Short mmCIF file of C-alpha atoms (C1' of nucleotides) in Angstrom, two decimals:
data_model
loop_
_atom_site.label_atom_id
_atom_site.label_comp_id
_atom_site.label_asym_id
_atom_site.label_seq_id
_atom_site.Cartn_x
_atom_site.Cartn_y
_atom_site.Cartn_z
CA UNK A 1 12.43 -10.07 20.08
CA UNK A 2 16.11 -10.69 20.73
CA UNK A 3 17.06 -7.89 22.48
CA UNK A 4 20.60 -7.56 21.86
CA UNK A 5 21.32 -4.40 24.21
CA UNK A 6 22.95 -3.17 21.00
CA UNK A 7 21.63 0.13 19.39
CA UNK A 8 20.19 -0.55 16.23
CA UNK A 9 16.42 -1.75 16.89
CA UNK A 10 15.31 -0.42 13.94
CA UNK A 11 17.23 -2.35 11.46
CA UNK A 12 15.50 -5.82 13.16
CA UNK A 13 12.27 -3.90 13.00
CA UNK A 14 12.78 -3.40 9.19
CA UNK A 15 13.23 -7.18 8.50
CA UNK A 16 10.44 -7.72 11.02
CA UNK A 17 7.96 -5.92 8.98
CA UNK A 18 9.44 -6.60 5.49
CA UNK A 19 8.88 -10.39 6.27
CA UNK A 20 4.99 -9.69 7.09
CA UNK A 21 4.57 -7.52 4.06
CA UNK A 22 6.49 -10.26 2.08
CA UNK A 23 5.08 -13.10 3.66
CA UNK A 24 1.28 -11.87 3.23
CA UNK A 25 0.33 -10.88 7.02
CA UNK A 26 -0.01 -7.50 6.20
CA UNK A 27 -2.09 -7.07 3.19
CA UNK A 28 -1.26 -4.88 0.37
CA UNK A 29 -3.14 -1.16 1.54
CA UNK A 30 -3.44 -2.19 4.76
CA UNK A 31 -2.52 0.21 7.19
CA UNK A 32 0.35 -0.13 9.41
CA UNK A 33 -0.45 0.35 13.19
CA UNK A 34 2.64 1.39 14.95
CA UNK A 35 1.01 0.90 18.72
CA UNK A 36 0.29 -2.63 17.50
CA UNK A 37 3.80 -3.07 16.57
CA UNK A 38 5.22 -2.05 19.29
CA UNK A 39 2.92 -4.02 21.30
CA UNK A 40 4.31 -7.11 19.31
CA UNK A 41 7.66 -6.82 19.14
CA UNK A 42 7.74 -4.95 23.02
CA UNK A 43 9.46 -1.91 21.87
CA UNK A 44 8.42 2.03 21.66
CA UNK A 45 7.70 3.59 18.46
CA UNK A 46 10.35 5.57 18.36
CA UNK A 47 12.55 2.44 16.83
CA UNK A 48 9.13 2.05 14.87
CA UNK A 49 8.60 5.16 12.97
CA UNK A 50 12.70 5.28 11.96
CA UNK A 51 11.69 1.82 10.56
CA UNK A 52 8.96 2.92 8.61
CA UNK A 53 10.78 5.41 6.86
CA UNK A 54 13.56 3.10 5.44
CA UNK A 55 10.67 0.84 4.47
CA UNK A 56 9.41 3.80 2.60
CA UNK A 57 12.17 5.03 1.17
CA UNK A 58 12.59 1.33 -0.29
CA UNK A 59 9.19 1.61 -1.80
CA UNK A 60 7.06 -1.59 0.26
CA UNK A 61 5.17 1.24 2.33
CA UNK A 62 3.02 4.01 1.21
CA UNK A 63 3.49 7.08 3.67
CA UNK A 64 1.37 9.98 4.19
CA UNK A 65 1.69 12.36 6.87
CA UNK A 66 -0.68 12.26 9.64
CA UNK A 67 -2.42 9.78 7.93
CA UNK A 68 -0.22 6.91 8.54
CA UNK A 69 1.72 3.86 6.52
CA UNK A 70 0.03 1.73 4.65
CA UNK A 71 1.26 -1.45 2.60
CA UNK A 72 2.62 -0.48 -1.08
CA UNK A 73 0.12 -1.99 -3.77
CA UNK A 74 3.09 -4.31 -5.32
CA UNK A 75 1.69 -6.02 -8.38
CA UNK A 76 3.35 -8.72 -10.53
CA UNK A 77 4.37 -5.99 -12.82
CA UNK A 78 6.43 -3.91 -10.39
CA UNK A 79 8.01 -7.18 -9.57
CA UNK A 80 9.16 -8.28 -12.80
CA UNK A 81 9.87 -4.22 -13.63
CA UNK A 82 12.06 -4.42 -11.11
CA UNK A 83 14.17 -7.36 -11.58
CA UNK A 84 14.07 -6.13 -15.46
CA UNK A 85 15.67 -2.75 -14.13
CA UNK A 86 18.34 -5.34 -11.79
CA UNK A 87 19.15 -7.02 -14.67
CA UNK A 88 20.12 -3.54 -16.85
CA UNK A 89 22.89 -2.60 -14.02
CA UNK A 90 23.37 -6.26 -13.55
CA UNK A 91 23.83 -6.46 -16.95
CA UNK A 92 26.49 -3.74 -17.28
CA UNK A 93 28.29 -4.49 -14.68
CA UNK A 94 29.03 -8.16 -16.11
CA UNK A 95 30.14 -6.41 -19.46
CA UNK A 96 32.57 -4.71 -17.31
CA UNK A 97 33.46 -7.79 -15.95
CA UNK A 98 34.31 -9.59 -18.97
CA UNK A 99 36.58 -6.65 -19.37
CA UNK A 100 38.53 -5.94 -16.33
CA UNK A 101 38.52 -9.47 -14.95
CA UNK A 102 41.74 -10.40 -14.51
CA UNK A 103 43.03 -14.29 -15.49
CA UNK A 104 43.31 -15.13 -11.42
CA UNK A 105 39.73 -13.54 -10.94
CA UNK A 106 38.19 -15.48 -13.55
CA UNK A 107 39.96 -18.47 -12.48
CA UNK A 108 37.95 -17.62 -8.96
CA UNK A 109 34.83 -17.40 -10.87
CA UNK A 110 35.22 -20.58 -12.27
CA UNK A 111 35.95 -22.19 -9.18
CA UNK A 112 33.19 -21.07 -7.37
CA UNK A 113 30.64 -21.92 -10.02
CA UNK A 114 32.44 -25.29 -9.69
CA UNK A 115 31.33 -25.40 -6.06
CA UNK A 116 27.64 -24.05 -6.58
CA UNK A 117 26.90 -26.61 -9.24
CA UNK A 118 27.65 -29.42 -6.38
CA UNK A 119 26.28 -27.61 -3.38
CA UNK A 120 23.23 -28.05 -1.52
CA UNK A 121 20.02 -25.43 -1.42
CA UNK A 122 21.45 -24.84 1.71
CA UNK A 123 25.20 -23.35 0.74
CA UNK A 124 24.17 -22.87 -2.61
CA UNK A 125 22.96 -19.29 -1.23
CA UNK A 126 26.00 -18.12 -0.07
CA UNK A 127 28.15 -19.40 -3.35
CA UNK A 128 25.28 -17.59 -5.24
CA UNK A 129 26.26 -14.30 -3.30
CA UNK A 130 30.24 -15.06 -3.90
CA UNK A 131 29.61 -15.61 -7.32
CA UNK A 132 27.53 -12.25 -7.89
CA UNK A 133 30.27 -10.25 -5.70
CA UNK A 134 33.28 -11.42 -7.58
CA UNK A 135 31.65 -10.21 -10.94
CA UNK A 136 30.06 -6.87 -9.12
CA UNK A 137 33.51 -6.16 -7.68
CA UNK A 138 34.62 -4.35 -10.52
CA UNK A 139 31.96 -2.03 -10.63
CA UNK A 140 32.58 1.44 -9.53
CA UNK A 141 31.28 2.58 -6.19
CA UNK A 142 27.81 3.84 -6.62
CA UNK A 143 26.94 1.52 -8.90
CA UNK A 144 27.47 -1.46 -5.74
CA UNK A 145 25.42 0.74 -4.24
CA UNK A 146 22.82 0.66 -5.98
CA UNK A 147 22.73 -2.83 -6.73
CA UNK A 148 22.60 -3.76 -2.78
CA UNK A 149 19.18 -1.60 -2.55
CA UNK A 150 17.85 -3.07 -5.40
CA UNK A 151 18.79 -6.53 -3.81
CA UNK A 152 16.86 -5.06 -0.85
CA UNK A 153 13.99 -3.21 -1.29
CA UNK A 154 12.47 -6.56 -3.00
CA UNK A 155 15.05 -8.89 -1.39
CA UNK A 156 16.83 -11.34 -2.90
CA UNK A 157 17.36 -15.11 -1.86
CA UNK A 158 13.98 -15.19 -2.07
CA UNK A 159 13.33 -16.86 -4.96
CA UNK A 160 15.76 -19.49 -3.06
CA UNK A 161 12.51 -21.22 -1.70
CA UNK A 162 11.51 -21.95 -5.62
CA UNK A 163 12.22 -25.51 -6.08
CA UNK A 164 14.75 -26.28 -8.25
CA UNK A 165 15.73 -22.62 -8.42
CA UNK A 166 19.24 -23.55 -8.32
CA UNK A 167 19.17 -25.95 -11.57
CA UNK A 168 18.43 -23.02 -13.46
CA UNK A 169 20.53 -20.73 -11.80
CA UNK A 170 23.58 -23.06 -12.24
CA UNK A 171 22.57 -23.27 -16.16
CA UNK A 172 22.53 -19.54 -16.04
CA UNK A 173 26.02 -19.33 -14.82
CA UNK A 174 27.40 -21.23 -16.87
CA UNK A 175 26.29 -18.68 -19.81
CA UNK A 176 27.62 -16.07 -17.77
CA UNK A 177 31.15 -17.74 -16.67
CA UNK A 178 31.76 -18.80 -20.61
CA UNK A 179 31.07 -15.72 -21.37
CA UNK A 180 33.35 -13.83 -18.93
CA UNK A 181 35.97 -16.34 -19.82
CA UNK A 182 35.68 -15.67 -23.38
CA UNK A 183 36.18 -11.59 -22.29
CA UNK A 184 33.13 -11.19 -24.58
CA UNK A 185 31.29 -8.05 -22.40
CA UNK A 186 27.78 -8.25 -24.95
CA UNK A 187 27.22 -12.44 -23.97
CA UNK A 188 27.75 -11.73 -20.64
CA UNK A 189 25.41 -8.57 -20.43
CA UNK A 190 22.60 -11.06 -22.21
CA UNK A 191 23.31 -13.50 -20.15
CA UNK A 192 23.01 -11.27 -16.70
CA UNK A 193 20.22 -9.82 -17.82
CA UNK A 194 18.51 -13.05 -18.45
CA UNK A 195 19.52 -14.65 -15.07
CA UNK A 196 17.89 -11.24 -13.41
CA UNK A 197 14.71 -11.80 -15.83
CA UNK A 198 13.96 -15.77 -14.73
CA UNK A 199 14.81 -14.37 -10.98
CA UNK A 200 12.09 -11.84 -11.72
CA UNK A 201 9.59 -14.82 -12.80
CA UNK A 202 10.86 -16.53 -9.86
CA UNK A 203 10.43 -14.16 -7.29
CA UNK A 204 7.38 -13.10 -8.37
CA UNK A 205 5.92 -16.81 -8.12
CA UNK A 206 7.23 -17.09 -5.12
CA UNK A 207 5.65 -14.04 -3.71
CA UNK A 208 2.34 -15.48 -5.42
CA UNK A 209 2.94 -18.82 -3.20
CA UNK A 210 3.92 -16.97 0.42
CA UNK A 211 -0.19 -15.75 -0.03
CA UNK A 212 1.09 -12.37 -1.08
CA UNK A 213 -1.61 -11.74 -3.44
CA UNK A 214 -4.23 -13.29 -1.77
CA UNK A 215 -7.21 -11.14 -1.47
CA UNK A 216 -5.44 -7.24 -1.56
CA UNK A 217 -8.39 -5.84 -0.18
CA UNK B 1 11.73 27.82 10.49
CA UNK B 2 8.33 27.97 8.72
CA UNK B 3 6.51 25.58 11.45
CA UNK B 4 3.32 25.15 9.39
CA UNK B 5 1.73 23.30 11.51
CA UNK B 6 1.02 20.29 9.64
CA UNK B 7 2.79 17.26 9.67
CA UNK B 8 5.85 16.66 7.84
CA UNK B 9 8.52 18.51 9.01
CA UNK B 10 11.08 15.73 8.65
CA UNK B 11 10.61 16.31 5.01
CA UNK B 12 11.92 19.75 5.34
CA UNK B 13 14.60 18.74 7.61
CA UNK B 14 15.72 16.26 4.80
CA UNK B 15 15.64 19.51 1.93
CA UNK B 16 17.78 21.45 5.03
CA UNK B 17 20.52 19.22 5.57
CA UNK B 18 20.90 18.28 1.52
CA UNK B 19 21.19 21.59 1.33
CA UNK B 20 23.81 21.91 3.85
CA UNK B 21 26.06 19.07 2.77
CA UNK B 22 25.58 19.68 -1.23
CA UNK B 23 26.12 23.68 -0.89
CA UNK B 24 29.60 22.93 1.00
CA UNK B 25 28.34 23.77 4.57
CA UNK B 26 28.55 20.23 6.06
CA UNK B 27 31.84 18.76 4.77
CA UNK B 28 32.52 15.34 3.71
CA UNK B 29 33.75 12.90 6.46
CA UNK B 30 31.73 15.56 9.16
CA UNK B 31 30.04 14.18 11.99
CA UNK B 32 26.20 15.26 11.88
CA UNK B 33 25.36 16.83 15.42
CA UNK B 34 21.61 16.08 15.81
CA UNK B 35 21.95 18.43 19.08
CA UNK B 36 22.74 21.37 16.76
CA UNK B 37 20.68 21.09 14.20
CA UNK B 38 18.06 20.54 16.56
CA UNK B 39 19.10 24.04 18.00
CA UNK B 40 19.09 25.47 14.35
CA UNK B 41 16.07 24.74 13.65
CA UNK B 42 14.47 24.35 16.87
CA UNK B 43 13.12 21.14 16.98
CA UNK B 44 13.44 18.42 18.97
CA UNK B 45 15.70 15.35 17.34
CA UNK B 46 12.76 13.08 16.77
CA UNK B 47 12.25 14.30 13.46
CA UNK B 48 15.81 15.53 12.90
CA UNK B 49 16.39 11.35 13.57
CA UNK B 50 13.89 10.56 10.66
CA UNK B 51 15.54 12.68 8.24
CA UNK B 52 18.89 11.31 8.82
CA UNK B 53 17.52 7.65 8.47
CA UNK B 54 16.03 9.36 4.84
CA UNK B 55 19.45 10.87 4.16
CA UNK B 56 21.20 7.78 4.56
CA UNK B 57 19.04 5.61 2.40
CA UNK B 58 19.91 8.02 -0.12
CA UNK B 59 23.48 7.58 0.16
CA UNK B 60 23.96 11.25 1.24
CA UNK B 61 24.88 10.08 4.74
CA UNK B 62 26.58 7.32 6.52
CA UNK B 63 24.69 6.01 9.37
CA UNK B 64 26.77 3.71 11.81
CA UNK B 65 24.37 2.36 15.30
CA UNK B 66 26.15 4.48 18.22
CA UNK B 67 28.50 6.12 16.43
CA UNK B 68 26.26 8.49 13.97
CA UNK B 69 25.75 10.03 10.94
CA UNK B 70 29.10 10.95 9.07
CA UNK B 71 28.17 13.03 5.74
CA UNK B 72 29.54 10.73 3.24
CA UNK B 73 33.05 11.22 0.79
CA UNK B 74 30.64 11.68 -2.41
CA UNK B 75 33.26 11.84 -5.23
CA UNK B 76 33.76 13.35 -8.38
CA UNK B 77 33.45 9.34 -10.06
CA UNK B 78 30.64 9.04 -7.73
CA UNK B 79 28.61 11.71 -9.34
CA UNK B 80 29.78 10.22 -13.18
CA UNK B 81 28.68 6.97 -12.27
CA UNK B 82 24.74 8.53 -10.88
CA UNK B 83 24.41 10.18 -14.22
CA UNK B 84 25.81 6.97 -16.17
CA UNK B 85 23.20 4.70 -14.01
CA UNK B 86 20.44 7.15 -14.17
CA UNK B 87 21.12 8.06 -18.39
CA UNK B 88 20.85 3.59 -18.39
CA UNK B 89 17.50 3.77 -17.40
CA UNK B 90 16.17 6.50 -19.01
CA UNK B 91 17.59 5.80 -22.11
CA UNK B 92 15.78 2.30 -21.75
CA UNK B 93 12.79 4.37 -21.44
CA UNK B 94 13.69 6.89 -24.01
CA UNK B 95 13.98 3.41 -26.24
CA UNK B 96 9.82 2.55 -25.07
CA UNK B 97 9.14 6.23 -25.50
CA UNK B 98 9.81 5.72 -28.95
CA UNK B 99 7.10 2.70 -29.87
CA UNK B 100 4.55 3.59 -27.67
CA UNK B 101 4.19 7.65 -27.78
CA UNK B 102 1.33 8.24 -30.08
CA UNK B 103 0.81 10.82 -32.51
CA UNK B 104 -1.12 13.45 -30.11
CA UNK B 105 1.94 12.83 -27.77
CA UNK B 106 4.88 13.21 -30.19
CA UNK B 107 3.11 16.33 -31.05
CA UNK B 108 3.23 17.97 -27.59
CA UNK B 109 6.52 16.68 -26.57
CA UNK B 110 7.96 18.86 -30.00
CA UNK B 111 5.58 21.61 -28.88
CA UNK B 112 7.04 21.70 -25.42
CA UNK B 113 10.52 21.49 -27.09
CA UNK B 114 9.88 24.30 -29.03
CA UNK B 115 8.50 26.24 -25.73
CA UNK B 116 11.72 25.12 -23.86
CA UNK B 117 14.03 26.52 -26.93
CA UNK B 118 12.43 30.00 -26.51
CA UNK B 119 12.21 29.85 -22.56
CA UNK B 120 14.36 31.68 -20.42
CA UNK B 121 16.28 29.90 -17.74
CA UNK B 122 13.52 30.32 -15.29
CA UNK B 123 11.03 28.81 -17.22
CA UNK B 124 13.54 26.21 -18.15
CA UNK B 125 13.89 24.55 -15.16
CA UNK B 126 9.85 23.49 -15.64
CA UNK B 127 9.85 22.96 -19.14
CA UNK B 128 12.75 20.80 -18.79
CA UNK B 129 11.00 18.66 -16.51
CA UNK B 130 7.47 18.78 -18.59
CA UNK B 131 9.73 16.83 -21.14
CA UNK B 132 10.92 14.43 -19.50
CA UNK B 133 8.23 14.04 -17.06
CA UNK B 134 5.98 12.93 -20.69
CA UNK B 135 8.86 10.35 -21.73
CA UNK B 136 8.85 8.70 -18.84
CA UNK B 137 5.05 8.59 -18.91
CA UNK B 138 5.27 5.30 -20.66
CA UNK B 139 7.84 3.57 -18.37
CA UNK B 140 6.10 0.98 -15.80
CA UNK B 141 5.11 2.13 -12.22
CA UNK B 142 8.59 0.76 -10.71
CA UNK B 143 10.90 2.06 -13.33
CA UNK B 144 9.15 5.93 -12.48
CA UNK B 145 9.54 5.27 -8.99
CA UNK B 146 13.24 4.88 -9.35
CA UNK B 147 14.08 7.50 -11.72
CA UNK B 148 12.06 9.56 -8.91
CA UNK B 149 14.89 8.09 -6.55
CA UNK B 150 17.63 8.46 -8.59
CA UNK B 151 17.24 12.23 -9.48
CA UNK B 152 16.28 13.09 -5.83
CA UNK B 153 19.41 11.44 -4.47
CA UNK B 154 21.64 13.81 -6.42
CA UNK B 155 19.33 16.61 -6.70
CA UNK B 156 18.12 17.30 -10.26
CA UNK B 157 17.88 20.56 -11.53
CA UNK B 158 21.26 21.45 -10.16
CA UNK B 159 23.40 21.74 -13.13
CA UNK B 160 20.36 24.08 -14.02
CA UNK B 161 23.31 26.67 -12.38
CA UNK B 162 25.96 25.52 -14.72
CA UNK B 163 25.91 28.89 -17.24
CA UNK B 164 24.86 27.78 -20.64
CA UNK B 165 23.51 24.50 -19.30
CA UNK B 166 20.69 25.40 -21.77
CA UNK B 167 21.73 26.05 -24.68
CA UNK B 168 23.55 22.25 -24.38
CA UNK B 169 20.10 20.81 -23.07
CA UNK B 170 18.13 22.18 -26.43
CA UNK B 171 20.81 20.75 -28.64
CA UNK B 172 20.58 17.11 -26.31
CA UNK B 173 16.64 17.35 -26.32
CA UNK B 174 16.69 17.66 -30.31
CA UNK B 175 18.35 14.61 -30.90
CA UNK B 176 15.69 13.25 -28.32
CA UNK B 177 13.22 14.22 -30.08
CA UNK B 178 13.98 13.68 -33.53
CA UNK B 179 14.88 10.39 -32.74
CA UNK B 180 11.28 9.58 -31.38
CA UNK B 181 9.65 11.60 -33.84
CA UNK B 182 11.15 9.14 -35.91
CA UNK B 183 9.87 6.12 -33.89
CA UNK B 184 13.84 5.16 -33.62
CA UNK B 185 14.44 3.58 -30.37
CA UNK B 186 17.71 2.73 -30.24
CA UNK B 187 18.85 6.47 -31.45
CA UNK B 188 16.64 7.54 -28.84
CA UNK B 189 18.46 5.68 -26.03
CA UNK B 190 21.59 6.86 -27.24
CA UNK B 191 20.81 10.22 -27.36
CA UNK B 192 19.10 9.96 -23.92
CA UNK B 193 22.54 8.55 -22.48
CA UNK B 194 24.21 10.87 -23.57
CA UNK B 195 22.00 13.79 -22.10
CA UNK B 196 22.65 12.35 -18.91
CA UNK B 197 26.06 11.59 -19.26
CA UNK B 198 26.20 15.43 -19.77
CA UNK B 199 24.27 16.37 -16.95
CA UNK B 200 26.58 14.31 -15.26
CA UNK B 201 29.20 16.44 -15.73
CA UNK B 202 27.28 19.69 -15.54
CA UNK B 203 26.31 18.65 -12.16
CA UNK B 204 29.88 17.59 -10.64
CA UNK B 205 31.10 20.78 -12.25
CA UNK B 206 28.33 22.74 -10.31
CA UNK B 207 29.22 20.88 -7.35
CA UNK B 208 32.86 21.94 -7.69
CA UNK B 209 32.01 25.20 -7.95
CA UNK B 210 29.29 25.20 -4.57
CA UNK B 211 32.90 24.18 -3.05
CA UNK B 212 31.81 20.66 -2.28
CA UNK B 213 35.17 19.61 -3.00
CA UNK B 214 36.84 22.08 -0.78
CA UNK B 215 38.87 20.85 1.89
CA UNK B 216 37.02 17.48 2.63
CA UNK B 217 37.67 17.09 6.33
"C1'" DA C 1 -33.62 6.32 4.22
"C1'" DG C 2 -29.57 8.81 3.37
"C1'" DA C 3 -26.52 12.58 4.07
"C1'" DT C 4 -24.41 15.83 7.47
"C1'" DT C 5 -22.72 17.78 11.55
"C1'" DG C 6 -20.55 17.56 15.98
"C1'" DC C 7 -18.31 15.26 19.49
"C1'" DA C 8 -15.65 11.32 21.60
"C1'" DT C 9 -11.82 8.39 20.55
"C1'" DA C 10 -7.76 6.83 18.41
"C1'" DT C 11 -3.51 7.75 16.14
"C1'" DT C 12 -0.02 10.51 14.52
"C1'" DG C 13 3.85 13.89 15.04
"C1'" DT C 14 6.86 16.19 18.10
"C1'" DA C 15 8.96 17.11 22.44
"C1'" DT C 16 11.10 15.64 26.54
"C1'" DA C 17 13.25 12.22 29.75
"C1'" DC C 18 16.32 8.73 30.76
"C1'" DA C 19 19.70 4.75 30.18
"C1'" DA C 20 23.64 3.02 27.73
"C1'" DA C 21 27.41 3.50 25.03
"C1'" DA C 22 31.11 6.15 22.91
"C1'" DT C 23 34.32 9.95 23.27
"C1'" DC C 24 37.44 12.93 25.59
"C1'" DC C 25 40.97 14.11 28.79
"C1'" DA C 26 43.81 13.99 32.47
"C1'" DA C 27 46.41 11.17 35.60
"C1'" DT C 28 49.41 7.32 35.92
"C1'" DG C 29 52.87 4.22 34.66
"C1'" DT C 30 56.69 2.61 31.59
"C1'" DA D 1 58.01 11.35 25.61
"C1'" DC D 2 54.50 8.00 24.77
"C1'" DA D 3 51.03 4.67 25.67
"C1'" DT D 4 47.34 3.28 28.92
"C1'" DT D 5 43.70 3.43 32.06
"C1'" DG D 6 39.89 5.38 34.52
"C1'" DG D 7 36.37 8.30 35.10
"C1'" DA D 8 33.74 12.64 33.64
"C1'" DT D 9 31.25 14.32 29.67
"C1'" DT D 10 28.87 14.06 25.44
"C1'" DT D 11 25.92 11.88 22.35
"C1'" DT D 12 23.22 8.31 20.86
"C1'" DG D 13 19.12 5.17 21.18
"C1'" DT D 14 14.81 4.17 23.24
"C1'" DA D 15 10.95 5.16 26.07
"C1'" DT D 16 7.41 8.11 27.62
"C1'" DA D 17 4.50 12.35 27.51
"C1'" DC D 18 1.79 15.61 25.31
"C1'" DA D 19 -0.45 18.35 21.54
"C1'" DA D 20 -2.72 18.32 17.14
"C1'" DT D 21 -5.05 16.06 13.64
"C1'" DA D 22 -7.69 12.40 11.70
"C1'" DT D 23 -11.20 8.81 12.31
"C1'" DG D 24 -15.50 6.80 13.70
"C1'" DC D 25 -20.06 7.03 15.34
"C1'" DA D 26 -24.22 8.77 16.90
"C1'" DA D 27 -27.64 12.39 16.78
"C1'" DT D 28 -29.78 15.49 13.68
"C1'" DC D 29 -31.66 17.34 9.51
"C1'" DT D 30 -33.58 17.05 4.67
#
DNA sequence: AGATTGCATATTGTATACAAAATCCAATGT
DNA sequence: ACATTGGATTTTGTATACAATATGCAATCT
């Protein structure tokens, strides 16, 4: 582990863990051992345990006192429940957008959608995050908020290793752009919601790939 | 402090300090002093440290590495929005409520209604959740999980001081009910939203009055 | 054989200790 | 008078220590 000096251990710790839930070391139920953790990574479980609660709190772990952590039972379902749930803010907030878009912020959205239709994989990530930040910019405060946890607790960019995720993802756009162009707030709430919905079916394959349903136990 | 003994008294940390900041005692913009809490309570801050990471994941606190935890500037628009978010999803579920309650269950959600019209404002508060607790029965594991979230992070049942909140909630619930007595969904969403949206307000007018408001900083 | 009890071990939850960084405040200089 | 710097103080973050509970296993009983 990189240890930076700098106080906030925990927050590596998190994306530590989230990657082995995500990536299919630790089993679904399995039980979370903090000494072996802290063995690994060469740290003490204070840093752990703080870890383990935000992983909690985001739903991957299961935690019951004195018992331990153990590895939330995710099933396809949840996935796609969730992204279905993403897509329902999502959703609203690009109605909004159509709405309270100005002409020089739509003019933005154009020309980023421009640059993520002839980008690479590679920056085709971050013009994917522009493009979802213009459009969420408009929302109102909590309502951000709560779309960067549900972008975290089953994180996004992950359905980025799905080949050719960002054919469909540029065809999506382009619903949602025309749609925010043409200040019409229903098209562009269908069309978020159906970009979140193929992300679901995206992420959830992808999760099915990285061995995260392999033998749960 | 009741020190019971058994493991989990982070958790009752967490209930202390919500308590704190939504009652008015810890101020918006206030620096959390672990030390003094600790003191309060008398524990040590390794727990205390827990329920701050808890806190923060439900927006009730601003955590920054080294600096601390700053309660943060909920506002009134802040509250509006929770409601609006939280009356999205459980309309959606209001709407599924609707096709896939069967008879038995139509019958005992108008049975507890009735119960709930006659109840006094004790009893309210646990009718009121019987009711909604059965329409969301039918919503997928990861939609109940974040309704869980979303009515923890603003506590429900806190408008439940709002005088006359119940006499409003019986007139709300009817249109609920009707609606999926009729097996209409999309009356039953609306009428969901709306219920929220009202609790909405109920619950930044309670606020107001708990002087969360007062003097922020 | 299978279930049950009791003890040894492992693991959690909490407290305490210590190092590093941020904050505060006074002294200094402009 | 105001800004700046330097060190003392406070407070955070992490590590370690210790107490209490849960877990696992072997001996015992039915």
């Amino acid at each position: 582990m990189s240890r930076i000096t700098r106080g906030g251990l925990a927050e590596e710790i998190v994306a530590h863990i989230r990657g082995q839930i995500l990536g299919g070391e630790l089993k679904p139920g399995s039980k979370i051992d903090q000494e072996q953790i802290a063995l690994d990574l060469d740290v003490s479980r204070s840093p752990i345990r703080e870890a383990l609660v935000v992983l909690g709190q985001e739903g991957l772990l299961d935690i019951t006192p004195r018992r331990g952590a153990f590895v939330a039972r995710i099933t396809r379902e949840d996935v796609i429940d969730h992204y279905e749930l993403f897509g329902l803010i999502a959703g609203r907030v690009a109605a909004m957008a159509a709405e309270l878009l100005d002409a020089e912020q739509r003019k933005e959205l154009r020309a980023i959608h421009v640059q993520f239709q002839e980008a690479t994989d590679e920056e085709g990530s971050k013009l994917n995050n522009e493009f979802h930040q213009l459009i969420n910019s408009c929302a109102p405060r909590r309502t951000r908020w709560l779309l960067r946890h549900l972008e975290r607790s089953i994180p996004a960019g992950f359905f980025e290793r799905t080949p050719g995720w960002k054919h469909e993802a540029v065809a999506d756009h382009q619903q949602i752009v025309d749609a925010i162009s043409a200040k019409d707030p229903d098209a562009a709430r269908r069309a978020m919601e159906t970009h979140l919905h193929e992300a679901g079916v995206a992420a959830a394959n992808a999760l099915e790939q990285l061995g995260f349903w392999k033998d749960s136990e």
